PDB file of C-alpha atoms in Angstrom:
ATOM      1  CA  UNK O   1      21.724  30.336 -25.821  1.00  0.00           C
ATOM      2  CA  UNK O   2      23.244  27.473 -27.325  1.00  0.00           C
ATOM      3  CA  UNK O   3      24.336  25.927 -24.008  1.00  0.00           C
ATOM      4  CA  UNK O   4      20.347  26.082 -22.742  1.00  0.00           C
ATOM      5  CA  UNK O   5      19.146  24.260 -25.703  1.00  0.00           C
ATOM      6  CA  UNK O   6      21.732  21.602 -24.997  1.00  0.00           C
ATOM      7  CA  UNK O   7      21.212  21.324 -21.697  1.00  0.00           C
ATOM      8  CA  UNK O   8      17.200  21.011 -22.602  1.00  0.00           C
ATOM      9  CA  UNK O   9      17.966  18.334 -25.068  1.00  0.00           C
ATOM     10  CA  UNK O  10      20.253  16.200 -22.603  1.00  0.00           C
ATOM     11  CA  UNK O  11      17.453  16.103 -19.944  1.00  0.00           C
ATOM     12  CA  UNK O  12      14.924  15.305 -22.473  1.00  0.00           C
ATOM     13  CA  UNK O  13      16.942  12.320 -23.698  1.00  0.00           C
ATOM     14  CA  UNK O  14      17.514  11.306 -20.233  1.00  0.00           C
ATOM     15  CA  UNK O  15      13.770  11.436 -19.093  1.00  0.00           C
ATOM     16  CA  UNK O  16      12.791   9.784 -22.493  1.00  0.00           C
ATOM     17  CA  UNK O  17      15.580   6.880 -21.745  1.00  0.00           C
ATOM     18  CA  UNK O  18      14.408   6.120 -18.375  1.00  0.00           C
ATOM     19  CA  UNK O  19      10.810   5.894 -19.133  1.00  0.00           C
ATOM     20  CA  UNK O  20      11.561   3.482 -21.845  1.00  0.00           C
ATOM     21  CA  UNK O  21      13.854   1.313 -19.229  1.00  0.00           C
ATOM     22  CA  UNK O  22      11.150   1.574 -16.778  1.00  0.00           C
ATOM     23  CA  UNK O  23       8.521   0.468 -18.904  1.00  0.00           C
ATOM     24  CA  UNK O  24      10.462  -2.322 -19.896  1.00  0.00           C
ATOM     25  CA  UNK O  25      11.343  -3.392 -16.159  1.00  0.00           C
ATOM     26  CA  UNK O  26       8.107  -2.809 -14.303  1.00  0.00           C
ATOM     27  CA  UNK O  27       6.017  -6.071 -15.420  1.00  0.00           C
ATOM     28  CA  UNK O  28       2.561  -7.246 -13.912  1.00  0.00           C
ATOM     29  CA  UNK O  29       3.274  -9.924 -11.491  1.00  0.00           C
ATOM     30  CA  UNK O  30       1.326 -12.693 -12.407  1.00  0.00           C
ATOM     31  CA  UNK O  31      -1.424 -13.804  -9.925  1.00  0.00           C
ATOM     32  CA  UNK O  32      -1.189 -16.902  -8.053  1.00  0.00           C
ATOM     33  CA  UNK O  33      -3.416 -19.353  -9.543  1.00  0.00           C
ATOM     34  CA  UNK O  34      -6.427 -20.608  -6.607  1.00  0.00           C
ATOM     35  CA  UNK O  35      -5.719 -23.709  -4.979  1.00  0.00           C
ATOM     36  CA  UNK O  36      -7.937 -26.474  -5.163  1.00  0.00           C
ATOM     37  CA  UNK O  37      -9.855 -26.507  -1.888  1.00  0.00           C
ATOM     38  CA  UNK O  38      -8.569 -29.712   0.360  1.00  0.00           C
ATOM     39  CA  UNK O  39     -10.829 -31.419   2.690  1.00  0.00           C
ATOM     40  CA  UNK O  40     -10.699 -30.761   6.078  1.00  0.00           C
ATOM     41  CA  UNK O  41      -8.849 -33.122   8.244  1.00  0.00           C
ATOM     42  CA  UNK O  42     -11.244 -35.853   9.677  1.00  0.00           C
ATOM     43  CA  UNK O  43     -13.562 -35.827   7.147  1.00  0.00           C
ATOM     44  CA  UNK O  44     -14.041 -39.118   4.992  1.00  0.00           C
ATOM     45  CA  UNK O  45     -13.789 -38.695   0.986  1.00  0.00           C
ATOM     46  CA  UNK O  46     -15.395 -41.238  -1.218  1.00  0.00           C
TER      47      UNK O  46
END
């Protein structure tokens, strides 16, 4: 039963470590800023 407890603890530590590293790596990608609309070609801007 000691082996079962040790195995369970190792698995729990492994999962916890994976969750921590995943949260550190996965970041939201910043949204690109909308570009200013350019006038259509052929139009005159004053």
